[in-house]
Coordinates of C-alpha atoms in Angstrom, one line a residue:
X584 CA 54.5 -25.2 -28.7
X585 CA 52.3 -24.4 -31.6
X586 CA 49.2 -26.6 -29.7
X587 CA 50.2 -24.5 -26.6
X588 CA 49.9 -21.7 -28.6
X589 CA 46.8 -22.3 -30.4
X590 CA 44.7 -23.8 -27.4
X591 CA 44.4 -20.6 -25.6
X592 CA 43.4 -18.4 -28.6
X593 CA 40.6 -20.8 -29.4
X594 CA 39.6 -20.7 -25.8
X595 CA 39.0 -17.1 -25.7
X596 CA 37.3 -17.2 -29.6
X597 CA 35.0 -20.1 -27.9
X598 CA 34.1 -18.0 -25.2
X599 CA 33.3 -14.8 -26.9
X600 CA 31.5 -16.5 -29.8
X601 CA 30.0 -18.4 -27.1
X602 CA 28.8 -14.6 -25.7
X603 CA 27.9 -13.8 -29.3
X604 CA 25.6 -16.4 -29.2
X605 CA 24.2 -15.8 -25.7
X606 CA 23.0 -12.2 -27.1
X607 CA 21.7 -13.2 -29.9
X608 CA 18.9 -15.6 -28.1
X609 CA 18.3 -12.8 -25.6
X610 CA 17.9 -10.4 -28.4
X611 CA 15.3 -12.7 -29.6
X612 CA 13.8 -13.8 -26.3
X613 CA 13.6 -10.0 -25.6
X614 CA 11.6 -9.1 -28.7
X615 CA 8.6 -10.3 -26.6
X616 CA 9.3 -7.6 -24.1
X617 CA 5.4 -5.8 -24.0
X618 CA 7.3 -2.0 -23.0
X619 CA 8.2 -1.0 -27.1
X620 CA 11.0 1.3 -25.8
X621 CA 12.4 -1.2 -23.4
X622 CA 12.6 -3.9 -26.2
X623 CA 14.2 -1.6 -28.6
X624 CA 16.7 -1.0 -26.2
X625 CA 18.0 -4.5 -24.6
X626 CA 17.6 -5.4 -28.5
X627 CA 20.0 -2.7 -29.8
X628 CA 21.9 -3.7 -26.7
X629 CA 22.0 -7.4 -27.5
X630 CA 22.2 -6.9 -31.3
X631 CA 25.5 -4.9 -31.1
X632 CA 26.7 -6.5 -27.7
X633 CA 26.6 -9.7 -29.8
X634 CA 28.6 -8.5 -33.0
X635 CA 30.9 -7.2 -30.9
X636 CA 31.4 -10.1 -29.3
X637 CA 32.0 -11.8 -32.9
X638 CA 34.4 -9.3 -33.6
X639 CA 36.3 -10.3 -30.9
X640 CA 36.3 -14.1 -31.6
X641 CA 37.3 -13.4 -35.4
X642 CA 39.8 -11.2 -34.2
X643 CA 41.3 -14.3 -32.1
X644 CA 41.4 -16.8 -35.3
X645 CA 41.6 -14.8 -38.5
X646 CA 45.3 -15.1 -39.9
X647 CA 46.4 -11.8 -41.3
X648 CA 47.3 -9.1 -39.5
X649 CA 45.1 -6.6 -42.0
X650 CA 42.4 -8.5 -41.4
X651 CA 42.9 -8.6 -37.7
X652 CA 43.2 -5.0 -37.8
X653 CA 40.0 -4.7 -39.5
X654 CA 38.1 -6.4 -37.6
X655 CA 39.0 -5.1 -34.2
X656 CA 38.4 -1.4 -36.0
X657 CA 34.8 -2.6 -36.6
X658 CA 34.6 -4.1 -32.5
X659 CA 35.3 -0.8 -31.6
X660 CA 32.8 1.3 -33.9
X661 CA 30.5 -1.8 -32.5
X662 CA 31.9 -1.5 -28.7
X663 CA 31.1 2.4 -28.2
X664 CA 27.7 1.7 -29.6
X665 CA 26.9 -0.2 -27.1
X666 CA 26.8 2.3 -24.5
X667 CA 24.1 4.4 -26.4
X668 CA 22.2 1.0 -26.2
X669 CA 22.6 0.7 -23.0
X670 CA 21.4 3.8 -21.7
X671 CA 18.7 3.8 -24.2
X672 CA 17.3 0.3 -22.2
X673 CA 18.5 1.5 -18.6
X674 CA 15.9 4.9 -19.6
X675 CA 13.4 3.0 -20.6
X676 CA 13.7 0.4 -18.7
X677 CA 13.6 2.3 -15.5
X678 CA 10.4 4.8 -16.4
X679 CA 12.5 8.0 -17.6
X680 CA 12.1 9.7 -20.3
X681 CA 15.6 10.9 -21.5
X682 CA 15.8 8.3 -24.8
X683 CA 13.1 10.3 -26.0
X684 CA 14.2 13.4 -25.6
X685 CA 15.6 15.2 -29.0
X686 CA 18.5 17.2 -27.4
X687 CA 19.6 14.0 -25.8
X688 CA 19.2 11.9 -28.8
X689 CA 20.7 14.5 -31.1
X690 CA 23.7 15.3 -28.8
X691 CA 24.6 11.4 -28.9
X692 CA 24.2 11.0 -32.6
X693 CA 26.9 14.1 -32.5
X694 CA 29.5 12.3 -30.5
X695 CA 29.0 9.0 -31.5
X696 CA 29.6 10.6 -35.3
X697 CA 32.4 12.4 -34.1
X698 CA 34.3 9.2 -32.0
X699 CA 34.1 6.9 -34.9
X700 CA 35.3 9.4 -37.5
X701 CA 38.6 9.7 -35.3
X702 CA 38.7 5.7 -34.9
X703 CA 37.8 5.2 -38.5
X704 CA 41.0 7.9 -39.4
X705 CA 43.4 6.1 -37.2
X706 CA 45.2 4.8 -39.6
X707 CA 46.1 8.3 -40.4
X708 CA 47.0 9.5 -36.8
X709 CA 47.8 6.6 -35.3
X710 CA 46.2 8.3 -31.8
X711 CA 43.7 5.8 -31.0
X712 CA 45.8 2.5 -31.3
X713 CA 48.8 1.1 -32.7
X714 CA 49.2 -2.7 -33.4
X715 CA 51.9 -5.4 -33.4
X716 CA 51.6 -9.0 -33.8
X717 CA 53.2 -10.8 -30.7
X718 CA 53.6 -14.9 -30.3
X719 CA 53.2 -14.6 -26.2
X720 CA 50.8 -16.6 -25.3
X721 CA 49.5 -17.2 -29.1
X722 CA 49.9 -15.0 -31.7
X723 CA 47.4 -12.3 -31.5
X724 CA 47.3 -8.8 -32.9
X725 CA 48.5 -6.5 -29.8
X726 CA 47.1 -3.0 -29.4
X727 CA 48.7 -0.2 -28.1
X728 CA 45.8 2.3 -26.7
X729 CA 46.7 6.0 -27.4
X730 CA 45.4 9.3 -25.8
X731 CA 42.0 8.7 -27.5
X732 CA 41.3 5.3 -26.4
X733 CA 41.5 6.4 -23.3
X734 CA 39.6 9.4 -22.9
X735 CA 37.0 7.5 -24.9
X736 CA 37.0 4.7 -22.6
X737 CA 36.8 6.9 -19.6
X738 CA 33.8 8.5 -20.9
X739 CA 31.7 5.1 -21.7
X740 CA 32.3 4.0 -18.3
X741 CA 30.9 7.1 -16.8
X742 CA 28.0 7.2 -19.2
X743 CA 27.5 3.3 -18.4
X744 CA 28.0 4.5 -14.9
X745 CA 25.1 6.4 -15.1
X746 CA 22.7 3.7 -16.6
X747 CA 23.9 1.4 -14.1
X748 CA 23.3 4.2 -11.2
X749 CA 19.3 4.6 -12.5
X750 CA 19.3 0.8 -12.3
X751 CA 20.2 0.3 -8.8
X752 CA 18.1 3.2 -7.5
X753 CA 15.3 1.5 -9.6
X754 CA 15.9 -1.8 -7.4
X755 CA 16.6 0.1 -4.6
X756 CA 13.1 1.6 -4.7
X757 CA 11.6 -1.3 -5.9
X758 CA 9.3 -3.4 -2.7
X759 CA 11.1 -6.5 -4.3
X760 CA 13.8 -8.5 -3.5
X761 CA 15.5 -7.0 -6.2
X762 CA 19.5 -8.2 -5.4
X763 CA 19.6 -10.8 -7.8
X764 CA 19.2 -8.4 -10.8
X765 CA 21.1 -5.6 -8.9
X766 CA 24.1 -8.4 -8.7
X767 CA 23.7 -8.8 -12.8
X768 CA 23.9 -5.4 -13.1
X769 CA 27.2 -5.7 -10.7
X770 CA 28.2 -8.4 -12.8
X771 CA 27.9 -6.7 -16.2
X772 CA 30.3 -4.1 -15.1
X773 CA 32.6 -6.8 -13.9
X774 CA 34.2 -6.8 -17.1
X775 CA 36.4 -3.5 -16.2
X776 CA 38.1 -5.7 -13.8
X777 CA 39.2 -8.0 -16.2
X778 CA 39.9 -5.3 -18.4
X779 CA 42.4 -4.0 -15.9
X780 CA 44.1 -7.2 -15.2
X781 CA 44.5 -7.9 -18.6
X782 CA 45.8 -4.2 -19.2
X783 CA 48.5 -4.6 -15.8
X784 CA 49.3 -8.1 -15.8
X785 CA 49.8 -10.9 -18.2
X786 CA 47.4 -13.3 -17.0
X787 CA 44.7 -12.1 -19.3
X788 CA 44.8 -10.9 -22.9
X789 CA 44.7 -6.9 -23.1
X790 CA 41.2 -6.6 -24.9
X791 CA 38.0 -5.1 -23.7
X792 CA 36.0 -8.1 -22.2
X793 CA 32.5 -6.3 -21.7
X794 CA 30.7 -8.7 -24.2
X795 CA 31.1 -11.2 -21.5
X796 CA 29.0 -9.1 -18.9
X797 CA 26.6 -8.1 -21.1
X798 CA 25.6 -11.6 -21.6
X799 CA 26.1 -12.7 -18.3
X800 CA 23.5 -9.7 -18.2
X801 CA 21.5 -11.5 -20.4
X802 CA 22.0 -14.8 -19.7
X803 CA 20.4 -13.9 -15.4
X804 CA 17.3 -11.3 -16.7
X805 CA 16.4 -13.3 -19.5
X806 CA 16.4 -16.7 -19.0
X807 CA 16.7 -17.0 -15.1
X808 CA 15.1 -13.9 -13.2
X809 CA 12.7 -13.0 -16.3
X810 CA 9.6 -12.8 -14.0
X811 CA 10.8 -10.2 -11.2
X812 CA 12.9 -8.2 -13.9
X813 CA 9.5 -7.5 -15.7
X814 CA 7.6 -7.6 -12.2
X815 CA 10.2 -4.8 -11.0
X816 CA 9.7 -2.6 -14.4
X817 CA 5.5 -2.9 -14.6
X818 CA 5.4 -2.2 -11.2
X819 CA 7.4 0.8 -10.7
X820 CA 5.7 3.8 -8.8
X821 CA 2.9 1.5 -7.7
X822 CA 2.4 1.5 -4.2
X823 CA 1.2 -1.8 -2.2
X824 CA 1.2 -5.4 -2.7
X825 CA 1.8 -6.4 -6.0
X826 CA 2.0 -10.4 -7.1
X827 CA 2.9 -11.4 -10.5
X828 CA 1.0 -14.6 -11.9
X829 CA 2.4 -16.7 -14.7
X830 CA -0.1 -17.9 -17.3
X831 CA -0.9 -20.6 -15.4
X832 CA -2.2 -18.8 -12.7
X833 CA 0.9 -20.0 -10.5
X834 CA 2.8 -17.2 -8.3
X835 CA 5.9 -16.5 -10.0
X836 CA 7.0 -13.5 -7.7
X837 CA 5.9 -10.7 -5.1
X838 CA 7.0 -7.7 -3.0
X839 CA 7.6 -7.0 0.5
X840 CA 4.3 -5.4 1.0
X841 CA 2.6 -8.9 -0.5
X842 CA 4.3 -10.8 1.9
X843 CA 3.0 -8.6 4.8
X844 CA -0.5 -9.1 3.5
X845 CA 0.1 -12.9 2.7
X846 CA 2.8 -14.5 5.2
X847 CA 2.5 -18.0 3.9
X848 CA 3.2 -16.6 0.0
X849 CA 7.3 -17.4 1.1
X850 CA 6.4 -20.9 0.2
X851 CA 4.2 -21.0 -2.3
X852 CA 6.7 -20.1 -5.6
X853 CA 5.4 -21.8 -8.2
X854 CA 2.7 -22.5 -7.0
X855 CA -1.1 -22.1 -8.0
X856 CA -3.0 -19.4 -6.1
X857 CA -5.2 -21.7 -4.0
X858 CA -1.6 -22.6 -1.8
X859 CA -2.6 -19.5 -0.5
X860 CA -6.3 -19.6 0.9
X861 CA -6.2 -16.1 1.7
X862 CA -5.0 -14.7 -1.6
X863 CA -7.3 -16.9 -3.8
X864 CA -10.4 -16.1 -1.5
X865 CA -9.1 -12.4 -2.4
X866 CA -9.0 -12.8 -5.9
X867 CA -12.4 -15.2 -6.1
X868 CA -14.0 -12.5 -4.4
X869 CA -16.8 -10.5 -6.4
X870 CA -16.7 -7.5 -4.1
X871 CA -15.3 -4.2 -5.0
X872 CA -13.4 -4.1 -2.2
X873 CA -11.7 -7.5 -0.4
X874 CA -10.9 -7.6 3.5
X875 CA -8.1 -9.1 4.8
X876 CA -6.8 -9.3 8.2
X877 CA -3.4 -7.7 8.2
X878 CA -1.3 -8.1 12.3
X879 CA -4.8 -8.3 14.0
X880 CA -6.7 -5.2 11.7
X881 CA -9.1 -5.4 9.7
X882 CA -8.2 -4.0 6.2
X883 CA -9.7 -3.1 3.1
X884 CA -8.2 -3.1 -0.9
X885 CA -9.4 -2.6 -4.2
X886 CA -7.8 -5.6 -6.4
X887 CA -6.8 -4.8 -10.0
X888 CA -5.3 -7.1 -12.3
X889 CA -3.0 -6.2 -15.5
X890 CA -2.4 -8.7 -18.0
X891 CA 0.7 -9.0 -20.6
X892 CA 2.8 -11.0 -22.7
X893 CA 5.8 -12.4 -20.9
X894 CA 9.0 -15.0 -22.0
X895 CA 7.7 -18.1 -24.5
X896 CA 4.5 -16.7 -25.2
X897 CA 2.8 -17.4 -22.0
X898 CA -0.1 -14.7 -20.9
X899 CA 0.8 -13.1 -17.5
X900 CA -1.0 -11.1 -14.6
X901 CA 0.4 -8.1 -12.6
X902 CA -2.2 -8.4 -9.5
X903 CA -2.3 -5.3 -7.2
X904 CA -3.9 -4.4 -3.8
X905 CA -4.6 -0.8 -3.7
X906 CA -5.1 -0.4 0.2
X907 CA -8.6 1.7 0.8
X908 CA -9.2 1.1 4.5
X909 CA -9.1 4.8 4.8
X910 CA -11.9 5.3 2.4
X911 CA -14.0 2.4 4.0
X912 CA -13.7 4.1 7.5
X913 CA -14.7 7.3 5.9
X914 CA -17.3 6.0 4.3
X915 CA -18.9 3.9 7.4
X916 CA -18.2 6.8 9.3
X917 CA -20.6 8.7 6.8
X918 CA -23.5 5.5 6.5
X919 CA -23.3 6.0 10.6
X920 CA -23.6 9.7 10.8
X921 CA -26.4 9.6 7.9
X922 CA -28.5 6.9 10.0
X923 CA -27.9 8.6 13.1
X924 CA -29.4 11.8 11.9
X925 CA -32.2 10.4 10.6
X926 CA -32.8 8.3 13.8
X927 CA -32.5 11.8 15.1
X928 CA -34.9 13.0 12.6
X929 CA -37.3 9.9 13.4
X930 CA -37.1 10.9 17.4
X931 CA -37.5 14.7 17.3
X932 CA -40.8 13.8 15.0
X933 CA -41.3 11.5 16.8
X934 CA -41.3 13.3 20.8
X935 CA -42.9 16.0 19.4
X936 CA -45.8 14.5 17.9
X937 CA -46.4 13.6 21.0
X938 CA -45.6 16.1 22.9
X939 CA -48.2 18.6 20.6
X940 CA -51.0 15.9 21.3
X941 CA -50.6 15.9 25.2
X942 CA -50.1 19.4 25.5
X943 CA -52.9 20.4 23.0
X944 CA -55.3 17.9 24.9
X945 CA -54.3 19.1 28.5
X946 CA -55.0 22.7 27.3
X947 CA -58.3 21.9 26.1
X948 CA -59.0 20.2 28.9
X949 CA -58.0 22.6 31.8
X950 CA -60.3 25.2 29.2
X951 CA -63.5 23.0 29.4
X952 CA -62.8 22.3 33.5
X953 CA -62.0 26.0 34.1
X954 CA -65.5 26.9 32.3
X955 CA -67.3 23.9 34.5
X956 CA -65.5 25.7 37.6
X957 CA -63.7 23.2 38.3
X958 CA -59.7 24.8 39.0
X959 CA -58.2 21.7 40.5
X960 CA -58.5 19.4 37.9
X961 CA -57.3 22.5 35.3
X962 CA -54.9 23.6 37.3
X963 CA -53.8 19.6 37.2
X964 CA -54.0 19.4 33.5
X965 CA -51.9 22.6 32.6
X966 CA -49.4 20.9 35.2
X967 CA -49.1 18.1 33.2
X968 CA -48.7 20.5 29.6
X969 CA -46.0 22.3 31.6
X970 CA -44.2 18.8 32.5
X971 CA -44.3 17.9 28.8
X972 CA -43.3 21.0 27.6
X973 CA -40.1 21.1 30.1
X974 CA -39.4 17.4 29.2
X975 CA -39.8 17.7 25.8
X976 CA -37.5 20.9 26.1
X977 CA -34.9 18.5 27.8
X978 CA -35.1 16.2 25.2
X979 CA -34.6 18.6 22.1
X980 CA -30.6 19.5 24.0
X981 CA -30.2 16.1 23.9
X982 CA -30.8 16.0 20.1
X983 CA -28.9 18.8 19.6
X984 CA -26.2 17.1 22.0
X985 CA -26.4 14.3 19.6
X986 CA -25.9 16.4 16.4
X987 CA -23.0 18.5 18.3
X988 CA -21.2 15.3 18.8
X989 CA -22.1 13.2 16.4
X990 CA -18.6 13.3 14.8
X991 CA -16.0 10.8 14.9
X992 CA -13.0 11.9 17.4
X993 CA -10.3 12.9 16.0
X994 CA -7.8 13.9 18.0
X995 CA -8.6 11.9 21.4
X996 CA -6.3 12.2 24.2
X997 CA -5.1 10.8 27.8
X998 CA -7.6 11.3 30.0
X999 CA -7.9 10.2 34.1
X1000 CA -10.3 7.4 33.6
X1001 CA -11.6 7.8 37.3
X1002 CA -11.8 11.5 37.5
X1003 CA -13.6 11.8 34.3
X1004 CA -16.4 9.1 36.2
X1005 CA -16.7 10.8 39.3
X1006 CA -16.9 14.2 37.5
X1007 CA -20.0 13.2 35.8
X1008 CA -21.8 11.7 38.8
X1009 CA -24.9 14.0 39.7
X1010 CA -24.3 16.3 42.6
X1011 CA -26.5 15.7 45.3
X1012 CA -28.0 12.6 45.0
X1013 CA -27.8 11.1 48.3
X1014 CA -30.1 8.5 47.7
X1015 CA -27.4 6.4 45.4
X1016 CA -24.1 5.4 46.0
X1017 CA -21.6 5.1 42.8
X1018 CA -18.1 2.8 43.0
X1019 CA -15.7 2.8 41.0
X1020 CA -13.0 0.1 39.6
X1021 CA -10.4 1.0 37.8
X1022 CA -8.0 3.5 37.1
X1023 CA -5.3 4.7 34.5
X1024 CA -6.1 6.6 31.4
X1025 CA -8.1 6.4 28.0
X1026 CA -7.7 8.0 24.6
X1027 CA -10.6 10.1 24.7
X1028 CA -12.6 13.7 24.0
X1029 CA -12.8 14.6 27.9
X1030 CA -16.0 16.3 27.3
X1031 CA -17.8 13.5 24.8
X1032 CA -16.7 11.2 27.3
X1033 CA -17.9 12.8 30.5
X1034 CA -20.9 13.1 28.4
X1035 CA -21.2 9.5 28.2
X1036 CA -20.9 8.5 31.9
X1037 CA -23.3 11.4 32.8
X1038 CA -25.6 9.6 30.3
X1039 CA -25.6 6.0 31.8
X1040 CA -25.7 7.3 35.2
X1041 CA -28.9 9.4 34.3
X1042 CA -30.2 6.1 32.5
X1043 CA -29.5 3.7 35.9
X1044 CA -30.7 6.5 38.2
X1045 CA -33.9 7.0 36.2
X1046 CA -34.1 2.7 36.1
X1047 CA -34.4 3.0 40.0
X1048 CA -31.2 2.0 40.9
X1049 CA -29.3 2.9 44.1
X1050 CA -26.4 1.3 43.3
X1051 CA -24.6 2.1 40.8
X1052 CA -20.7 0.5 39.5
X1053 CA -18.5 1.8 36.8
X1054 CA -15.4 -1.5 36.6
X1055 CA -12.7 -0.7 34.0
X1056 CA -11.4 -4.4 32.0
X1057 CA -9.4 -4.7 29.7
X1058 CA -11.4 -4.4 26.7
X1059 CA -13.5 -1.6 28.0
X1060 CA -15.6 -0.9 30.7
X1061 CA -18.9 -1.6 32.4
X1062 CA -21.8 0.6 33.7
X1063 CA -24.3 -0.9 36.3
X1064 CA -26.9 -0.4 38.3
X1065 CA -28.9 -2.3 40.7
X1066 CA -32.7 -0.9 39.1
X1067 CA -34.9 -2.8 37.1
X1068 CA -34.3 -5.2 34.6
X1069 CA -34.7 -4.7 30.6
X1070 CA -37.7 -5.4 29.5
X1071 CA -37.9 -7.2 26.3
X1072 CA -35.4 -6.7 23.5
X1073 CA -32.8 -4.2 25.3
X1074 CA -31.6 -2.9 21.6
X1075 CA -35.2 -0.8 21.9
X1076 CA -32.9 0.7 25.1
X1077 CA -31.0 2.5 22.4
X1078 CA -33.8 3.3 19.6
X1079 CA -34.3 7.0 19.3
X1080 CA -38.1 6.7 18.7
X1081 CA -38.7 3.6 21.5
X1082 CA -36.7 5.2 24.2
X1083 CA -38.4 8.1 24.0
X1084 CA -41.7 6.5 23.8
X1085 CA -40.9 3.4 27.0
X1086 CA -38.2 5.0 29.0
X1087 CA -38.4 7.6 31.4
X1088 CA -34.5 8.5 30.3
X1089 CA -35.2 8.9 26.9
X1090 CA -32.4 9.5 24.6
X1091 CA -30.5 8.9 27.3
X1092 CA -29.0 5.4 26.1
X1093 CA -29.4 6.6 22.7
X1094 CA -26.2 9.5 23.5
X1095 CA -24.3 7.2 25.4
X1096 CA -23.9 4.3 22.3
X1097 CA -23.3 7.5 20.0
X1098 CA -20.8 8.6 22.4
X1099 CA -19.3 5.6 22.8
X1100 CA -19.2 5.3 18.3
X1101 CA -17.5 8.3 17.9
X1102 CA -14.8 6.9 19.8
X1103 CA -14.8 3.6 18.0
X1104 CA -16.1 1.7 20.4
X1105 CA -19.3 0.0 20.7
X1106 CA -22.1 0.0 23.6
X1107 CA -24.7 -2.3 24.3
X1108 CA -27.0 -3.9 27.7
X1109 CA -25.6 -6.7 29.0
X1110 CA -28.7 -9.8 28.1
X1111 CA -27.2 -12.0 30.8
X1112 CA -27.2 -10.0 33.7
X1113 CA -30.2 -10.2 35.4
X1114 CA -29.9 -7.8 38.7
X1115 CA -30.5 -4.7 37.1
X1116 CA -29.1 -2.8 33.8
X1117 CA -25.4 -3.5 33.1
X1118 CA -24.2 -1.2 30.0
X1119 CA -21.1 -2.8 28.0
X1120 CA -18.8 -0.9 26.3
X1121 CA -16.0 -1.7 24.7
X1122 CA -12.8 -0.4 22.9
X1123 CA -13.6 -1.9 19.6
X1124 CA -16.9 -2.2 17.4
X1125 CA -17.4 -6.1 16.1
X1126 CA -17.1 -6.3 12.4
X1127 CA -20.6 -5.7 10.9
X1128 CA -21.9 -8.1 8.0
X1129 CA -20.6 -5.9 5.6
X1130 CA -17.0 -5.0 6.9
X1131 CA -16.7 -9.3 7.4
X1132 CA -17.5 -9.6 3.4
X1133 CA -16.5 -6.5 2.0
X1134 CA -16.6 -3.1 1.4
X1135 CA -18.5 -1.9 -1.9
X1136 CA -17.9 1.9 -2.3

């Protein structure tokens, strides 16, 4: 019977000196936490977690009943410090503010003063515990808890309650798969169970058995989810996808929004950067801005990269995409409108130049006929001043057309694709004929794209057509007419200066590709199609040079 009797007591010393132990390498694995207040408070946690895990394995072997007294009187000064700990880490830890706060600080100092002075005068009052040595299992010192225990106990479970409640909503919050460290969290608290058991039942001793959770605790953010418990804490309140890079320059862990951006970094754990093309290509990259393709768009970050000390000394990298597509768009939306009114700038100069010369040289010219008596050949040359004038007076809406609608949409909506083509067809032109294909609606500004159509029609009606086909596809829609072909580069088509200078439309194709921009969509002449003008235009712009390698803002 005495083996019986002795094998469980050194099982239970073994295991919480085993605990003991277990807290004091985290306490000095977490001494190379970077956060100060962080590591002051899993240290405190660890230091006093441990000792009062030693208490409870000297309680299990000393002899004397004094002793054993003593030394579970010192667990419990040791015990109820631990909660303060706790909390201390669990604020710090978590991004508040409330270990720093002197109220806070000074109201705990108060009633942690206050619960030891009645534990350390128990002897006197006998209202925290009583003891009696029993032989059942082994001989051990048991306690009687009194009124004060209890209360006591009640309230470091809430207040652990409460450090445990701003961990989870930390996890919760977190974009990483942060159920591993809320499960050691789960599992530090475990120890209330066993505490009960122990309490109700004899299948456990009656002691408090939360040393064992704390360096379970330990034992799983420490030494076996390290990398996404720091990854969870540097990386609280940032927004987007956020890796974490060993020394080594090996992915060590990543959020959800990472994993959007990078699919294949599921299975690359471990694993240098360059397992993910996309990633290292991001990282290599000497642009202020990186693009990467994200479900079929286009999208634009700014990458930023923080470095720190993590576990056994190696240097670390917190990488995060800071997602500025917005500001790109905004920005190309600004390059577009800046180059189109200058082209607008370049064309009114430009028409009017021209316009001054003819008119200035017809007027001479009627002048010097009128005084040879010659009336025909004035009255043809003010004719052609008046033409010039009235074009030229056509030409300035247009501009101001241009700089009207020169905006980006921003609020398009349904409109009858159909309707909105045969609304801008010219009234009374019986000499062409327009068809159209297509039907259903687009996401449009009903009068920008009216606009448009009346445009290209003006264009192919000016180009001699007599024919003229509007065919809605999939990707956009086509505008074309059976006049005559472009004539050398067709991008001179849509050159404010050239058009107005080489076709008889002038800004005609001009307005039509800025109405078709300010939708997001681009517009160009078909070079293949040899059988007249065909005008392409479709729902998306192509990625310029610049979008394909970069944005730099």
């Amino acid at each position: 019977m005495p083996i019986l009797g002795v094998a469980p007591a050194a099982a239970y010393a073994l295991l919480f000196a085993l605990a003991g132990l277990v807290c004091a390498a985290g306490s000095a694995r977490a001494r190379r936490i970077e956060d100060a207040d962080t590591r002051r408070g899993l240290v405190a946690l660890l230091a006093v977690s441990g000792g009062w895990a030693g208490s409870h394995a000297l309680l299990l072997v000393i002899p004397t009943a004094g002793l054993k007294t003593a030394v579970y009187l010192l667990g419990l000064i040791l015990g109820f410090s631990t909660v303060f700990a706790w909390l201390y880490f669990c604020s710090a830890y978590t991004g508040r503010t409330y270990h720093r706060l002197a109220a806070y600080r000074r109201a705990a100092v108060v009633l942690y003063l206050v619960v030891v002075a009645v534990k350390v005068t128990n002897p006197f009052h006998h209202l925290y515990f009583t003891t009696t040595v029993v032989a059942d299992p082994f001989t051990h010192l048991a306690i009687q808890q009194g009124v004060f225990h209890w209360i006591v106990t009640g309230l470091s479970y809430l207040l652990a309650g409460v450090g445990m409640f701003a961990l989870f909503e930390t996890f919760a919050e977190s974009e990483y798969d942060a159920t591993p460290l809320a499960g050691l969290v789960g599992l530090a608290g475990l120890p209330v169970v066993l505490d009960v058991v122990g309490y109700a039942t004899p299948l456990l001793l009656d002691m408090i058995h939360a040393p064992l959770g704390v360096a379970a605790f330990t034992l799983g953010v420490l030494f076996v989810f390290e990398d996404r418990f720091f990854a969870v804490q540097l990386t609280g309140g940032v927004e987007g996808p956020t890796i974490f890079l060993d020394g080594g320059g090996r992915i060590r862990e990543w959020n959800h929004a990472a994993r959007r951006l990078f699919p294949d970094i599921d299975d690359a754990g471990g694993q240098p950067v360059e397992t993910v093309p996309a990633l290292a290509s991001a990282l290599e990259s000497d642009s202020e801005t990186v693009a990467v393709t994200v479900g079929g768009e286009r999208r634009h970050y700014v990458v930023s990269e923080n470095a720190f000390e993590v576990g056994q000394g190696s240097l670390g990298r917190i990488v995060v995409f800071s997602d500025v597509t917005q500001i790109a768009r905004q920005r190309r939306e600004l390059e577009r409108h800046n180059r189109q009114l200058e082209d607008l700038a370049n064309g009114m100069r430009h028409e009017l130049r021209n316009a001054v010369t003819i008119i200035r040289g017809n007027v001479r010219w009627a002048m010097a006929q009128l005084e040879d008596g010659d009336v025909d050949t004035a009255r043809n040359a003010l004719r052609t001043a008046t033409d010039t004038t009235d074009r030229t007076t056509h030409l300035m809406n247009d501009f101001a057309r241009l700089a009207q609608y020169g905006r980006t949409v921003a609020d398009p909506e349904p409109v009858e694709f159909e309707r909105i083509v045969r609304a801008a067809w010219p009234d009374g032109d019986g000499d062409a004929t327009l068809t159209v294909d297509g039907e259903g609606t687009v996401e449009a500004d009903p009068a920008r794209f009216e606009l448009l159509f009346a445009r290209a029609f003006e264009f192919a009606l000016d180009n001699g057509a007599s024919t003229v086909t509007v065919e809605r596809r999939d990707d956009g829609f086509t505008v074309t007419g059976d006049g005559e072909p472009p004539r050398g580069d067709p991008e001179r088509y849509f050159g404010y200066d050239d058009a107005v200078a080489n076709a008889t439309s002038g800004t005609a194709l001009p307005l039509v590709r800025t109405l078709a921009q300010v939708h997001g969509w681009s517009a160009a002449i078909d070079p293949d199609y040899e059988d007249g003008v065909r005008i392409v235009v479709r729902w998306s712009r192509p990625e310029t040079e610049t979008e394909t390698e970069g944005v730099r803002l």
